[in-house]
């Protein structure tokens, strides 16, 4: 399966479920997988925050009532560092929960008990909104990445990129300053079940580096030994 280009809502997303109630996690996982999503899970707030910050995630489903760090705290920390859509699960009908959650930067909330059908509809809505937001242009160092046009400019020069080179540069730009492993890059750019070798990533990175140099850009793609690559603006 080819990954949809960024900027369009993609059918398959990586969804992180942070909830300590295991049977509920299992039910949510089954429903999400049926929709074609890849599911990551965490059973407490601290590990949920860790995964959300260090792995590529498209949507976070976050329970408010968690052992240790509460969902509200996770939401607040995560929002300071990431724009990932956050969908809060709240057990109470209490309106203060909803208001607090939205104040802390959650995108949406759903009150327990809920139907899986309703939860899936909220996830689709979050992905749609994210898809729209992702058409906004990104400025990274001296580059402007334009997802709507699949184009990268350095000053008034358009870089002559192949579609895969563009996708790779866009993914690296969205995570500028953070290391992405070759496996993550393969999955994000070439698709979840791409059979190719991780050297594919190395080859495309070397082509990208040459094109960045030729365009006179100061942006660098740094190899992190044994891990992967990081874009330095
Ligand atoms: Ca819970």
Tab-separated table of C-alpha atoms and ligand atoms in Angstrom:
chain	number	residue	atom	x	y	z
A	1	UNK	CA	0.000	0.000	0.000
A	2	UNK	CA	1.300	3.442	-0.876
A	3	UNK	CA	1.091	6.065	1.827
A	4	UNK	CA	-1.219	8.906	0.830
A	5	UNK	CA	0.666	12.109	0.239
A	6	UNK	CA	0.724	14.431	3.213
A	7	UNK	CA	-1.819	17.194	3.000
A	8	UNK	CA	-4.655	14.844	2.162
A	9	UNK	CA	-6.530	12.941	4.829
A	10	UNK	CA	-5.049	9.482	4.795
A	11	UNK	CA	-7.198	6.410	5.377
A	12	UNK	CA	-4.577	4.672	7.476
A	13	UNK	CA	-3.309	6.556	10.492
A	14	UNK	CA	-1.191	5.788	13.526
A	15	UNK	CA	-3.429	6.156	16.549
A	16	UNK	CA	-2.095	6.155	20.109
A	17	UNK	CA	-4.576	4.964	22.751
A	18	UNK	CA	-3.701	6.000	26.327
A	19	UNK	CA	-6.040	4.193	28.735
A	20	UNK	CA	-5.497	1.924	31.745
A	21	UNK	CA	-8.719	-0.075	31.362
A	22	UNK	CA	-7.405	-3.014	29.322
A	23	UNK	CA	-10.753	-4.362	28.036
A	24	UNK	CA	-11.627	-0.893	26.745
A	25	UNK	CA	-8.186	-0.581	25.088
A	26	UNK	CA	-8.768	-3.933	23.366
A	27	UNK	CA	-12.220	-2.891	22.134
A	28	UNK	CA	-10.853	0.414	20.790
A	29	UNK	CA	-7.939	-1.397	19.141
A	30	UNK	CA	-10.247	-3.806	17.320
A	31	UNK	CA	-12.446	-0.954	16.080
A	32	UNK	CA	-9.458	1.116	14.904
A	33	UNK	CA	-7.773	-1.831	13.179
A	34	UNK	CA	-11.010	-2.606	11.384
A	35	UNK	CA	-10.772	0.919	9.922
A	36	UNK	CA	-7.243	0.170	8.740
A	37	UNK	CA	-5.377	2.151	11.391
A	38	UNK	CA	-2.171	1.166	13.145
A	39	UNK	CA	-2.707	1.157	16.919
A	40	UNK	CA	-0.147	2.025	19.591
A	41	UNK	CA	-1.083	1.749	23.252
A	42	UNK	CA	0.045	3.016	26.633
A	43	UNK	CA	-1.520	2.195	29.991
A	44	UNK	CA	-0.446	5.193	32.053
A	45	UNK	CA	0.045	8.898	31.461
A	46	UNK	CA	3.834	9.054	31.592
A	47	UNK	CA	4.397	6.290	29.040
A	48	UNK	CA	1.610	7.718	26.863
A	49	UNK	CA	3.335	11.092	26.809
A	50	UNK	CA	6.667	9.415	26.047
A	51	UNK	CA	5.253	7.547	23.041
A	52	UNK	CA	3.342	10.569	21.749
A	53	UNK	CA	6.507	12.676	21.820
A	54	UNK	CA	8.952	10.157	20.392
A	55	UNK	CA	7.006	8.177	17.830
A	56	UNK	CA	5.169	9.396	14.751
A	57	UNK	CA	1.515	9.528	15.809
A	58	UNK	CA	-1.426	11.024	13.882
A	59	UNK	CA	-4.076	11.097	16.623
A	60	UNK	CA	-4.018	10.536	20.390
A	61	UNK	CA	-7.040	9.075	22.188
A	62	UNK	CA	-6.397	10.052	25.794
A	63	UNK	CA	-8.338	8.995	28.876
A	64	UNK	CA	-8.628	11.591	31.639
A	65	UNK	CA	-8.567	9.078	34.514
A	66	UNK	CA	-5.126	7.469	34.435
A	67	UNK	CA	-2.837	6.167	37.173
A	68	UNK	CA	-0.080	8.623	38.102
A	69	UNK	CA	-0.091	11.462	35.644
A	70	UNK	CA	-3.680	12.375	34.709
A	71	UNK	CA	-4.920	12.749	31.152
A	72	UNK	CA	-5.220	16.493	31.728
A	73	UNK	CA	-1.541	16.743	32.635
A	74	UNK	CA	-0.553	14.622	29.639
A	75	UNK	CA	-2.688	16.865	27.435
A	76	UNK	CA	-1.081	20.043	28.742
A	77	UNK	CA	2.512	18.762	28.351
A	78	UNK	CA	1.846	17.246	24.949
A	79	UNK	CA	0.195	20.390	23.601
A	80	UNK	CA	3.260	22.460	24.538
A	81	UNK	CA	5.379	20.283	22.286
A	82	UNK	CA	3.150	18.908	19.553
A	83	UNK	CA	0.188	19.748	17.331
A	84	UNK	CA	-1.080	16.159	17.224
A	85	UNK	CA	-4.904	16.004	17.501
A	86	UNK	CA	-5.956	14.926	21.002
A	87	UNK	CA	-9.308	13.270	21.623
A	88	UNK	CA	-10.116	13.108	25.356
A	89	UNK	CA	-12.131	10.306	26.930
A	90	UNK	CA	-13.957	11.537	29.970
A	91	UNK	CA	-15.953	9.417	32.396
A	92	UNK	CA	-17.949	12.268	33.790
A	93	UNK	CA	-20.724	14.274	32.219
A	94	UNK	CA	-19.437	17.130	34.335
A	95	UNK	CA	-19.042	20.149	32.110
A	96	UNK	CA	-15.912	21.344	33.943
A	97	UNK	CA	-14.043	18.295	32.607
A	98	UNK	CA	-14.889	19.217	29.071
A	99	UNK	CA	-13.995	22.874	29.563
A	100	UNK	CA	-10.718	22.055	31.309
A	101	UNK	CA	-9.812	19.579	28.564
A	102	UNK	CA	-10.481	22.003	25.733
A	103	UNK	CA	-8.635	24.764	27.651
A	104	UNK	CA	-5.586	22.508	27.886
A	105	UNK	CA	-5.573	22.120	24.121
A	106	UNK	CA	-7.591	18.946	23.480
A	107	UNK	CA	-9.253	19.028	20.059
A	108	UNK	CA	-12.354	17.081	21.000
A	109	UNK	CA	-13.762	14.993	23.824
A	110	UNK	CA	-16.125	12.076	24.135
A	111	UNK	CA	-18.005	11.060	27.301
A	112	UNK	CA	-18.000	7.458	28.507
A	113	UNK	CA	-19.858	5.299	27.812
A	114	UNK	CA	-19.620	5.844	24.055
A	115	UNK	CA	-20.180	3.634	21.044
A	116	UNK	CA	-17.192	2.550	18.951
A	117	UNK	CA	-19.043	3.930	15.966
A	118	UNK	CA	-19.106	7.377	17.544
A	119	UNK	CA	-15.439	7.154	18.556
A	120	UNK	CA	-14.439	6.146	14.996
A	121	UNK	CA	-16.415	9.100	13.603
A	122	UNK	CA	-14.500	11.453	15.943
A	123	UNK	CA	-11.181	9.940	14.866
A	124	UNK	CA	-12.104	10.428	11.196
A	125	UNK	CA	-13.071	14.039	11.904
A	126	UNK	CA	-9.758	14.650	13.704
A	127	UNK	CA	-7.826	13.183	10.753
A	128	UNK	CA	-9.784	15.317	8.304
A	129	UNK	CA	-9.016	18.479	10.257
A	130	UNK	CA	-5.367	17.458	10.512
A	131	UNK	CA	-5.276	16.839	6.744
A	132	UNK	CA	-6.590	20.338	6.121
A	133	UNK	CA	-4.116	21.864	8.578
A	134	UNK	CA	-1.276	20.023	6.865
A	135	UNK	CA	-1.752	21.919	3.635
A	136	UNK	CA	-0.351	24.972	5.440
A	137	UNK	CA	3.167	25.905	4.322
A	138	UNK	CA	6.103	25.110	6.603
A	139	UNK	CA	9.154	27.307	7.003
A	140	UNK	CA	12.261	25.307	7.906
A	141	UNK	CA	15.486	27.302	7.970
A	142	UNK	CA	15.808	28.862	4.509
A	143	UNK	CA	13.295	26.427	2.978
A	144	UNK	CA	9.554	26.806	2.456
A	145	UNK	CA	7.737	23.470	2.160
A	146	UNK	CA	4.393	23.772	0.398
A	147	UNK	CA	2.296	20.594	0.851
A	148	UNK	CA	-0.546	21.936	-1.308
A	149	UNK	CA	1.803	22.214	-4.313
A	150	UNK	CA	4.242	19.434	-3.337
A	151	UNK	CA	6.979	21.967	-3.777
A	152	UNK	CA	9.992	23.133	-1.771
A	153	UNK	CA	11.525	26.565	-2.345
A	154	UNK	CA	14.838	27.978	-1.287
A	155	UNK	CA	14.550	31.717	-1.843
A	156	UNK	CA	12.870	31.987	-5.238
A	157	UNK	CA	14.246	28.666	-6.452
A	158	UNK	CA	12.040	25.581	-6.613
A	159	UNK	CA	14.034	22.454	-5.755
A	160	UNK	CA	13.827	19.866	-8.571
A	161	UNK	CA	12.591	16.984	-6.393
A	162	UNK	CA	11.115	13.634	-7.368
A	163	UNK	CA	7.821	12.788	-5.579
A	164	UNK	CA	9.593	10.517	-3.056
A	165	UNK	CA	12.319	13.080	-2.411
A	166	UNK	CA	9.607	15.644	-1.745
A	167	UNK	CA	7.761	13.285	0.654
A	168	UNK	CA	10.968	12.501	2.506
A	169	UNK	CA	11.910	16.171	2.846
A	170	UNK	CA	8.396	17.035	4.037
A	171	UNK	CA	8.431	14.303	6.699
A	172	UNK	CA	11.910	15.348	7.897
A	173	UNK	CA	10.761	18.992	7.965
A	174	UNK	CA	7.683	18.180	10.036
A	175	UNK	CA	9.997	16.594	12.603
A	176	UNK	CA	12.859	19.096	12.221
A	177	UNK	CA	15.470	18.736	14.947
A	178	UNK	CA	14.262	15.233	15.880
A	179	UNK	CA	15.819	11.960	14.835
A	180	UNK	CA	13.686	9.622	12.730
A	181	UNK	CA	14.860	6.047	12.286
A	182	UNK	CA	15.218	4.542	8.812
A	183	UNK	CA	12.297	2.239	9.680
A	184	UNK	CA	10.068	5.185	10.581
A	185	UNK	CA	11.043	7.029	7.404
A	186	UNK	CA	10.354	3.950	5.282
A	187	UNK	CA	6.948	3.561	6.878
A	188	UNK	CA	6.026	7.249	6.606
A	189	UNK	CA	7.279	7.814	3.058
A	190	UNK	CA	7.041	4.441	1.324
A	191	UNK	CA	4.092	2.937	3.240
A	192	UNK	CA	3.517	0.417	5.998
A	193	UNK	CA	4.118	-2.740	4.045
A	194	UNK	CA	6.837	-1.558	1.688
A	195	UNK	CA	9.147	-4.520	1.186
A	196	UNK	CA	12.251	-2.537	0.343
A	197	UNK	CA	15.500	-2.176	2.108
A	198	UNK	CA	16.399	0.569	4.585
A	199	UNK	CA	19.198	1.549	2.176
A	200	UNK	CA	16.433	3.046	0.015
A	201	UNK	CA	16.270	5.784	2.657
A	202	UNK	CA	20.049	6.342	2.555
A	203	UNK	CA	20.023	6.669	-1.227
A	204	UNK	CA	17.180	9.195	-1.220
A	205	UNK	CA	18.842	11.158	1.577
A	206	UNK	CA	22.040	11.424	-0.470
A	207	UNK	CA	20.078	12.711	-3.493
A	208	UNK	CA	18.257	15.215	-1.278
A	209	UNK	CA	21.511	16.453	0.244
A	210	UNK	CA	22.923	17.094	-3.214
A	211	UNK	CA	19.826	19.034	-4.268
A	212	UNK	CA	19.872	21.103	-1.071
A	213	UNK	CA	23.542	21.937	-1.667
A	214	UNK	CA	22.926	22.822	-5.297
A	215	UNK	CA	20.088	25.146	-4.280
A	216	UNK	CA	22.457	26.872	-1.817
A	217	UNK	CA	20.356	25.901	1.212
A	218	UNK	CA	21.885	25.890	4.699
A	219	UNK	CA	19.485	23.122	5.772
A	220	UNK	CA	21.358	19.896	6.559
A	221	UNK	CA	20.226	16.288	6.880
A	222	UNK	CA	22.392	14.861	9.633
A	223	UNK	CA	22.996	11.128	9.983
A	224	UNK	CA	22.767	9.917	13.584
A	225	UNK	CA	24.930	6.819	13.752
A	226	UNK	CA	22.994	3.639	14.321
A	227	UNK	CA	19.679	5.508	14.587
A	228	UNK	CA	18.604	7.467	11.534
A	229	UNK	CA	18.396	11.017	10.266
A	230	UNK	CA	17.624	14.450	11.627
A	231	UNK	CA	16.928	17.625	9.684
A	232	UNK	CA	18.840	20.657	10.975
A	233	UNK	CA	17.306	23.972	9.881
B	1	LIG	CA1	-9.006	5.145	32.807
